[in-house]
Short mmCIF file of C-alpha atoms in Angstrom, two decimals:
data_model
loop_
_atom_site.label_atom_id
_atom_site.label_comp_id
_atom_site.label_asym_id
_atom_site.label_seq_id
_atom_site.Cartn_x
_atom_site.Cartn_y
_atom_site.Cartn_z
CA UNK W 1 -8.79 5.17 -5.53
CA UNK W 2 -7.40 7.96 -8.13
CA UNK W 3 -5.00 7.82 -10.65
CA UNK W 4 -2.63 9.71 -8.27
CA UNK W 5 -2.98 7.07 -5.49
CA UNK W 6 -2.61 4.28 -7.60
CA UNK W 7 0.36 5.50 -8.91
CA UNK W 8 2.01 5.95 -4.99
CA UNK W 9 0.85 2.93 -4.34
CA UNK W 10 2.70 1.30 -6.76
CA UNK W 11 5.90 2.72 -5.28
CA UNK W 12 5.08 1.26 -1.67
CA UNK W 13 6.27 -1.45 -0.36
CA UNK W 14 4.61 -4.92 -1.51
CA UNK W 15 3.92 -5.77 2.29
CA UNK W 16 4.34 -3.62 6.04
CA UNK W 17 4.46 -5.76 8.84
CA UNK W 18 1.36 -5.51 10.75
CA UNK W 19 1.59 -3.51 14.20
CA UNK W 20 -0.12 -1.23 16.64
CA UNK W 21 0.01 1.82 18.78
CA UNK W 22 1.35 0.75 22.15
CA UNK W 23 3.39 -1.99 20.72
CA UNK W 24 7.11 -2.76 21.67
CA UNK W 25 8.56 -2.98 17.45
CA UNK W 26 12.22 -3.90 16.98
CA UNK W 27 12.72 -2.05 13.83
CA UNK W 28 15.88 -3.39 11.81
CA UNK W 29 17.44 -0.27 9.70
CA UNK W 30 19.73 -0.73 6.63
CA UNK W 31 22.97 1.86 7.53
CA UNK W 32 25.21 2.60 4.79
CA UNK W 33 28.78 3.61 6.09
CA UNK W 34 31.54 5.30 4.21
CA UNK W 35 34.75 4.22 5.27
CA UNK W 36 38.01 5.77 4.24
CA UNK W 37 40.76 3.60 4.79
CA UNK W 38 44.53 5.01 4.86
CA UNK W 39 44.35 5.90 1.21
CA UNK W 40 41.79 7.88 -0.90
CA UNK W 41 39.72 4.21 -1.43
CA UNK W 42 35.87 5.12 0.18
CA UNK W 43 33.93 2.40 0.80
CA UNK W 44 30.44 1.61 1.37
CA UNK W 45 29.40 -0.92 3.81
CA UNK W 46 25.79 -1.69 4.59
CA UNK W 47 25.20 -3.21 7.77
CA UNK W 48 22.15 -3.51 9.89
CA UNK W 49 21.32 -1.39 12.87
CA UNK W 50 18.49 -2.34 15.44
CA UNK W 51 15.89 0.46 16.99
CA UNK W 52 13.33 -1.19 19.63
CA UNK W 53 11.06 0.49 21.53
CA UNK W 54 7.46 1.89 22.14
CA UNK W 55 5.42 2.95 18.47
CA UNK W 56 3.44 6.37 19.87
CA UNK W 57 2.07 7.03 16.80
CA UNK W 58 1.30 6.60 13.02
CA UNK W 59 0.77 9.13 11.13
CA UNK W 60 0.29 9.49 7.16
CA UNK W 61 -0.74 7.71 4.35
CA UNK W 62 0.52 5.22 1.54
CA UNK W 63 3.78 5.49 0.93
CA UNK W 64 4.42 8.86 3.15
CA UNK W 65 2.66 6.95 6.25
CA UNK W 66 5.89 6.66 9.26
CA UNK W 67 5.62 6.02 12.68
CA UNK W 68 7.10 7.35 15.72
CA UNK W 69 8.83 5.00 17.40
CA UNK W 70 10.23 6.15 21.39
CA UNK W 71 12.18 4.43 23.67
CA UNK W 72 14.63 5.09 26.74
CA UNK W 73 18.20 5.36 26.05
CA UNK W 74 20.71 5.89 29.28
CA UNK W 75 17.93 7.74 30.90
CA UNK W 76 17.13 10.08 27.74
CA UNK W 77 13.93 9.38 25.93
CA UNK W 78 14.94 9.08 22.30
CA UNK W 79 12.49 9.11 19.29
CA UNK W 80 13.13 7.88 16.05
CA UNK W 81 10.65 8.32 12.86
CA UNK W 82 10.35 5.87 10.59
CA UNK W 83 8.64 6.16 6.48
CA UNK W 84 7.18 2.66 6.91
CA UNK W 85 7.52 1.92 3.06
CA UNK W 86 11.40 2.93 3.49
CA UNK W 87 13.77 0.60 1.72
CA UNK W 88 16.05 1.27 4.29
CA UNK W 89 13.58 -0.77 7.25
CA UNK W 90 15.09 -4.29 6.59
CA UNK W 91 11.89 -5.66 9.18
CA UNK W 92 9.97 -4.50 11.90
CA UNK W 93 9.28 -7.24 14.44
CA UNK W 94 6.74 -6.70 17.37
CA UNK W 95 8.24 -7.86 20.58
CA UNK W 96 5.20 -7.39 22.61
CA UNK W 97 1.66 -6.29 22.27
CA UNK W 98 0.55 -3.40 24.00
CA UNK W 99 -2.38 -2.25 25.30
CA UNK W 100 -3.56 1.05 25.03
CA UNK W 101 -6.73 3.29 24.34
CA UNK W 102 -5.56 6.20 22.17
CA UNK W 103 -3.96 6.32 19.00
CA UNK W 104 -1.06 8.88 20.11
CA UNK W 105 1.03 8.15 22.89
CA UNK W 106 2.64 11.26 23.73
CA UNK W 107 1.43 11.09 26.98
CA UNK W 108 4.16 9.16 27.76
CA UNK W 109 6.94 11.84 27.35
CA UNK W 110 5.71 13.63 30.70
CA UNK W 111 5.86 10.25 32.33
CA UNK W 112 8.32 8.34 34.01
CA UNK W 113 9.28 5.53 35.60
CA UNK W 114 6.63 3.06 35.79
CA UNK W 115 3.73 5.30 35.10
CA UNK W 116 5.80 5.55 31.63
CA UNK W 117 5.20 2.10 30.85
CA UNK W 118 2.61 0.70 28.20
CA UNK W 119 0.40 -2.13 29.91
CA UNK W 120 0.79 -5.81 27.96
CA UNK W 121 -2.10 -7.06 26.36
CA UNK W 122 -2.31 -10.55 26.91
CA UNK W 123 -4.45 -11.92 24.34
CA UNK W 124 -3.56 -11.34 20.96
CA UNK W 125 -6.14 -9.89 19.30
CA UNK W 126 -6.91 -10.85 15.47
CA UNK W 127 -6.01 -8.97 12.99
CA UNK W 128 -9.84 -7.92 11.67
CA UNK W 129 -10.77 -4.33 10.38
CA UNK W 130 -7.79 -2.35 11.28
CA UNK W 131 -5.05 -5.07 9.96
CA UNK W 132 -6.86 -5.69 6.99
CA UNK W 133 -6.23 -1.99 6.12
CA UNK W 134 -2.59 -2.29 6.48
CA UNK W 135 -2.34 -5.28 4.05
CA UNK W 136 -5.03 -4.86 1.89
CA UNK W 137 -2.91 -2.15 -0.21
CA UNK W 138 -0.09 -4.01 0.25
CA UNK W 139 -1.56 -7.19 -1.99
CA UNK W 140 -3.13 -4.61 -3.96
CA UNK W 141 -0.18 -3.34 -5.27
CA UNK W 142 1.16 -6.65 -5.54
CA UNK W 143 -1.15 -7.72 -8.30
CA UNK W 144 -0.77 -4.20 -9.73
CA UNK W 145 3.28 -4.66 -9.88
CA UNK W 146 4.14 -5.03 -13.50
CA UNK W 147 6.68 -4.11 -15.43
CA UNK W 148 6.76 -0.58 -13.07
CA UNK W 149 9.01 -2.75 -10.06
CA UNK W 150 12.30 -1.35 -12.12
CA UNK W 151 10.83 1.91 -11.37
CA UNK W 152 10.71 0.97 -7.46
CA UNK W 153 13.40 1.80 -5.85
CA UNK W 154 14.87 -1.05 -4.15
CA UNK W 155 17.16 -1.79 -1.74
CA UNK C 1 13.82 14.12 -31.86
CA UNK C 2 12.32 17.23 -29.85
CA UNK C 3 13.72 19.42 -27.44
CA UNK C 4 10.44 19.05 -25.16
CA UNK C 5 7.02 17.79 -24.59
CA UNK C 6 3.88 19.34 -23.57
CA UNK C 7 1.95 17.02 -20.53
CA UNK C 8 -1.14 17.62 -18.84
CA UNK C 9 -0.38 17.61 -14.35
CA UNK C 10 -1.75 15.34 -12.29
CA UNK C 11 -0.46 16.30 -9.11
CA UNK C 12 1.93 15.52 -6.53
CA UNK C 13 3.05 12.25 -4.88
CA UNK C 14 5.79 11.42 -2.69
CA UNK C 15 8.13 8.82 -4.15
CA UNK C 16 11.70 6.74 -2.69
CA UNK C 17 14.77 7.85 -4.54
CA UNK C 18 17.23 5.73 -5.06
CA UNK C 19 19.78 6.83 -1.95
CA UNK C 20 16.02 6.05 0.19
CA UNK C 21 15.03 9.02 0.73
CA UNK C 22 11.13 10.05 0.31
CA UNK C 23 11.55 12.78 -2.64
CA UNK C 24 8.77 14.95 -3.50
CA UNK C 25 7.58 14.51 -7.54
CA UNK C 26 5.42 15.91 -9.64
CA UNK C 27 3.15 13.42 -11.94
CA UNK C 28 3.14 14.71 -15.60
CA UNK C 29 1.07 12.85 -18.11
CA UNK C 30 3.30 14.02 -21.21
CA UNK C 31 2.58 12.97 -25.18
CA UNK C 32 2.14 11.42 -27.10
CA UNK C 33 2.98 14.79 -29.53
CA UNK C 34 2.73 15.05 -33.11
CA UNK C 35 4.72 17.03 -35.21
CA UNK C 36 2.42 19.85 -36.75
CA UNK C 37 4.69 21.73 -39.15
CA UNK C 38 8.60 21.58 -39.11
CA UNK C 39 9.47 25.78 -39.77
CA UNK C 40 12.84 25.91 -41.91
CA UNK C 41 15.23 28.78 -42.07
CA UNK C 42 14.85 28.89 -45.65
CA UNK C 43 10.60 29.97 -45.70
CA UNK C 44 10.25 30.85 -42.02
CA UNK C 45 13.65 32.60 -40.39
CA UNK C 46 13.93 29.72 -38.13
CA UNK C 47 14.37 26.33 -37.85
CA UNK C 48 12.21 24.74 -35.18
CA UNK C 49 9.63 21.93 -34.95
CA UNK C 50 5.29 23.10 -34.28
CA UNK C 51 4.23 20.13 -32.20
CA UNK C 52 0.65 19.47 -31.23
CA UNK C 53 -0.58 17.84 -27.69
CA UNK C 54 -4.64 16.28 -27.43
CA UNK C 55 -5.99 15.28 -30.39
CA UNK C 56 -9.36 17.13 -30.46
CA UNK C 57 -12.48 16.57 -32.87
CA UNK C 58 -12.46 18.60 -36.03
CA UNK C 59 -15.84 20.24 -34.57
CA UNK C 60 -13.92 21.83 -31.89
CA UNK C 61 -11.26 24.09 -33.89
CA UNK C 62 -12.12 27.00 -36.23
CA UNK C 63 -11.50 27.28 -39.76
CA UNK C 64 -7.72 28.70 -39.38
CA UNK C 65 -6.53 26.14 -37.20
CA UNK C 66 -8.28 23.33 -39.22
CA UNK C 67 -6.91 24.84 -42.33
CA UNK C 68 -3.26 25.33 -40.50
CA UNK C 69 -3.14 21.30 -39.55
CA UNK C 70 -4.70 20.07 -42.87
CA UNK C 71 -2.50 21.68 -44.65
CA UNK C 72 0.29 20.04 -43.60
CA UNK C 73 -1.93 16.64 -43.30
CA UNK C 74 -0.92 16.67 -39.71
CA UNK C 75 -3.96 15.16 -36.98
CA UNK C 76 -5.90 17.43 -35.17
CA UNK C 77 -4.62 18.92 -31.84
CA UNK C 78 -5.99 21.00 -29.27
CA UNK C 79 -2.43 22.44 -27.94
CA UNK C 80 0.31 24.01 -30.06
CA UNK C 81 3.87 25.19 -29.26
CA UNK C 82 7.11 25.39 -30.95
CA UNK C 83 10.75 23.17 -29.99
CA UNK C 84 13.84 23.30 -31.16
CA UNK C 85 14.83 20.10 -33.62
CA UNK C 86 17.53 17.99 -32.31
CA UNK C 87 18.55 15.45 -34.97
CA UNK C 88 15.22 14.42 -37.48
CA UNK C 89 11.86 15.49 -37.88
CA UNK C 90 8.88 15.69 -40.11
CA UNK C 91 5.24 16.18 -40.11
CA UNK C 92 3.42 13.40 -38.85
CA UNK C 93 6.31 12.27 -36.55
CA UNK C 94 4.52 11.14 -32.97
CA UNK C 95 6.88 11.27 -29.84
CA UNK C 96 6.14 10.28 -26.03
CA UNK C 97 7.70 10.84 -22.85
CA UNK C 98 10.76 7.89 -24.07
CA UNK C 99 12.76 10.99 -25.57
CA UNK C 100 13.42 11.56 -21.47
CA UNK C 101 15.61 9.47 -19.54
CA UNK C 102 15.66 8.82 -16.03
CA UNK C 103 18.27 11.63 -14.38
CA UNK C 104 17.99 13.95 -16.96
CA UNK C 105 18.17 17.65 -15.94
CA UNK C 106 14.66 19.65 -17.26
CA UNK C 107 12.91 22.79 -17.10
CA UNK C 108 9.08 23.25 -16.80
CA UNK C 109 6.86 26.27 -18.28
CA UNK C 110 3.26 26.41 -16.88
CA UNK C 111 0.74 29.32 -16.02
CA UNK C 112 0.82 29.63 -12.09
CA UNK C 113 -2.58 29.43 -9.92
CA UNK C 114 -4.24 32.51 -9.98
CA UNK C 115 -4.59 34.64 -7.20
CA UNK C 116 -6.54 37.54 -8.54
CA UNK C 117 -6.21 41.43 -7.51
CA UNK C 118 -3.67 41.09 -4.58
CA UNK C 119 -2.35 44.32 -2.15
CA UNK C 120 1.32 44.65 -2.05
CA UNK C 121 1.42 42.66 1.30
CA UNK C 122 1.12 39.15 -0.20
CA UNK C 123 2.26 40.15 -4.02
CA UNK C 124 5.28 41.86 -3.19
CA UNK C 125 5.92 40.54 0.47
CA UNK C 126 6.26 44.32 1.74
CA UNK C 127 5.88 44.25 5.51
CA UNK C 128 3.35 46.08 6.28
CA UNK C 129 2.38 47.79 9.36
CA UNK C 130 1.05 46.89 13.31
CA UNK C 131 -2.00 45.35 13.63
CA UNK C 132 -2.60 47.07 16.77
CA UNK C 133 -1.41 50.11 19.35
CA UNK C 134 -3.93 52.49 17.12
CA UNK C 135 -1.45 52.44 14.08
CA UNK C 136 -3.87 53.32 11.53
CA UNK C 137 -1.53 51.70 9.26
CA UNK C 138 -2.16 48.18 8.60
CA UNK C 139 -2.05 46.69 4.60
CA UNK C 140 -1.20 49.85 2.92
CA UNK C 141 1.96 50.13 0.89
CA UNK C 142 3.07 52.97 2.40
CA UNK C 143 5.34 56.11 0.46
CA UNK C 144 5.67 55.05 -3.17
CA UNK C 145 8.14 57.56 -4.22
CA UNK C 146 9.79 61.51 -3.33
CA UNK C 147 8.18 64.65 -3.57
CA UNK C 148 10.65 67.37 -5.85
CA UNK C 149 12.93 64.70 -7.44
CA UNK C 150 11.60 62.49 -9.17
CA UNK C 151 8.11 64.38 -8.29
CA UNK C 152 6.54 60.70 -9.82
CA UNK C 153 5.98 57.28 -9.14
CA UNK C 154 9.02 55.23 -10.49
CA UNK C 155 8.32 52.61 -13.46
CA UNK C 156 8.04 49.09 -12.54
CA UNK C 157 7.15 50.46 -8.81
CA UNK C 158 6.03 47.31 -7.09
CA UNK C 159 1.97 48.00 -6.98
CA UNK C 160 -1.30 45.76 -6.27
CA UNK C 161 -2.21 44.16 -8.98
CA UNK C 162 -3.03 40.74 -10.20
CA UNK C 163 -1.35 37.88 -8.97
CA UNK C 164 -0.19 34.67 -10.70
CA UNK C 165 -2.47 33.06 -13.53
CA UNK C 166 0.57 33.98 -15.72
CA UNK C 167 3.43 32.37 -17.28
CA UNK C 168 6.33 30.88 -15.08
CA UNK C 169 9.44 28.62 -15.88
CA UNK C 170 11.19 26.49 -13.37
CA UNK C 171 14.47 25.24 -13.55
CA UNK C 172 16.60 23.09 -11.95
CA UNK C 173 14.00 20.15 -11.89
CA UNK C 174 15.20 16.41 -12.77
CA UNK C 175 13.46 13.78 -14.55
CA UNK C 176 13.46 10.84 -11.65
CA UNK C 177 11.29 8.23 -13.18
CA UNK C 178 9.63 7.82 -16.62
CA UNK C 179 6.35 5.34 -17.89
CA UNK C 180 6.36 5.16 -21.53
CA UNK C 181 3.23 2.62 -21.45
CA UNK C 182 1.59 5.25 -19.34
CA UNK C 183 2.85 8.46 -20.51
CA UNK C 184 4.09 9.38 -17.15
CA UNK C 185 6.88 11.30 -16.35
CA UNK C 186 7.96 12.20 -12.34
CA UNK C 187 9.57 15.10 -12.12
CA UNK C 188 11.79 16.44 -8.67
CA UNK C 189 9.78 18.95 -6.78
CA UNK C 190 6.44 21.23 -7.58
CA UNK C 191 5.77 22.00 -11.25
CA UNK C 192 3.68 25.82 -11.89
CA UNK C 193 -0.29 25.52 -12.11
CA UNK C 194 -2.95 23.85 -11.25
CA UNK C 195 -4.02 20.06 -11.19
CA UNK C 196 -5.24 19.42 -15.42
CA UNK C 197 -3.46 22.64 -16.12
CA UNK C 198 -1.07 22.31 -19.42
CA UNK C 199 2.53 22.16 -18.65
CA UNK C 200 5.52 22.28 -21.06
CA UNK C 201 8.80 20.07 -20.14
CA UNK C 202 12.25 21.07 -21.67
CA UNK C 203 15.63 19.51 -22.40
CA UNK C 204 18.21 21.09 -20.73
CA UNK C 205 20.21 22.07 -24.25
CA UNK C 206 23.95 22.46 -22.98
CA UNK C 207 25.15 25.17 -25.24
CA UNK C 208 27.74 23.73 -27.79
#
């Protein structure tokens, strides 16, 4: 690892929740409203807003890494991107594994129906190589957090 | 104090800004600078601060520069440039990239990437002409002036030539995030030059 990565690193996120292509993530996003009331007084509310459906792909890496995340909304396919080291993604939570053999899923915008659906995988498979990789930066940069976190933008 | 600093660049990184939103930076490893010679109105015309960047072994400069820094019992440095003074300075003074805060407004001088001996196509962005239906006109800058009036080629007429490798100033930039115990500054957006190239970061001065 370079200089240059070491220093994004340090700006990620201490620790991404772990999840796969194919998986159905609930992804809880921090919304900041402005609301002008009567008089001239703005103010800012921060509330949380929930986005589930299918992640079709990850792309990127270290703290410019986001994931597509697509899901059906009235009938209309609707796909959100998400930076995955964003301080506005309060949690992503997997609601169900999915089982799949590519790592892009855009496949699934020219389906429908059933055909559009991502098989469940029913055993759970351990996190081994490809989890490690998620969190192994993550702890990295926790033992390399110093006196830099007032430099992290947080929250 | 100084109105700048020189830095080497490291490169680009993307970074979160404060409202969350992934903001392109610019890594700048800046100072530490010493203060070579302070110029006064009084012996020079001008009142402004020589500061050095990279101290350098005393095998590596000729007998001028040597002779310029010892005389002045400054250390040895590889880079030299001139900023204004704001407040106090003297020879020997060291500052790092703490005379920048977080926010502040900047401008950056570097020497751009060279491109070499360009056409007018990709120098001047003229548009050139069809790459196909037999043209016989493809790259070439076409008409560069009239015939009986002026009966020459205009001055500054946009010509090939070479292309970047010289000196360019942006402004606008902001400081977003500064290491003192790394001598790291992160500044908003692309910076001119290559990766290692020498870069020199400015104080916005507001005039008074």
């Amino acid at each position: 690892m370079n200089q240059l990565e070491r220093l994004e690193q340090s700006f990620a996120q201490e620790s991404v929740p772990f999840f796969e292509i194919g998986d159905t993530v609930r992804v809880s996003v921090k919304v900041i409203e402005t609301k002008s009331s009567g008089k001239k007084t703005e103010e800012e509310k921060e509330r949380i807003q929930v986005f589930e459906g299918v992640v079709i792909a990850r792309k990127g890496k270290s703290v410019s890494e986001r994931f597509t995340v697509r899901k059906i909304s009235f009938g209309v396919g609707v796909e959100r991107i998400f930076p995955i080291h964003s301080p506005s993604i309060a949690g992503i939570e997997v609601v169900r594994k999915g089982k799949v053999r590519r790592a892009k899923l855009y496949y699934l915008r020219t389906k429908k129906g059933k055909a559009a659906k991502v098989p469940e995988r029913e055993f759970t498979r351990t996190p081994k190589a490809s989890a490690a990789k998620a969190t192994a930066p993550a702890t990295q940069a926790a033992v390399e957090k110093t006196e830099d976190v007032e430099a992290t933008p947080k929250s | 104090m100084i109105s700048g600093l020189m830095g080497k660049k490291l490169g680009m990184i993307q970074i979160f800004d404060e409202r969350r939103r992934l903001l392109p930076v610019t890594v700048v490893e800046a100072g530490p600078c010493g203060v070579a010679q302070v110029k006064t109105v009084k012996k020079d015309g001008y009142e402004v601060a020589q500061i050095g960047f990279q101290e350098i072994a005393e095998k590596k400069l000729n007998k001028a520069e040597l002779g310029h820094l010892r005389a002045g019992k400054s250390k040895l440095w590889k880079h030299l440039r001139e900023f204004s003074i704001l407040g106090k300075c003297q020879v020997g003074d060291l500052f790092g990239v703490d005379i920048f805060s977080e926010g502040e407004d900047v401008f950056v001088q570097g020497t751009s990437k060279g491109k070499g001996f360009q056409g007018v196509m990709k120098r001047h962005n003229y548009a050139g002409g069809p790459a196909t239906h037999g043209s016989m006109f493809h790259r070439a800058p076409g008409s560069i002036g009239n015939a009986s009036y002026p009966s020459r080629v205009w001055k500054n007429k946009a010509l090939p030539g070479q292309m970047g490798s010289k000196r360019i100033t942006v402004q606008g930039l902001r400081v977003v995030a500064v290491r003192p115990e790394e001598n790291l500054l992160f500044i908003s957006g692309s910076v001119p030059g290559s990766i290692g190239s020498l870069v020199v970061i400015n104080k916005l001065q507001k005039e008074q």
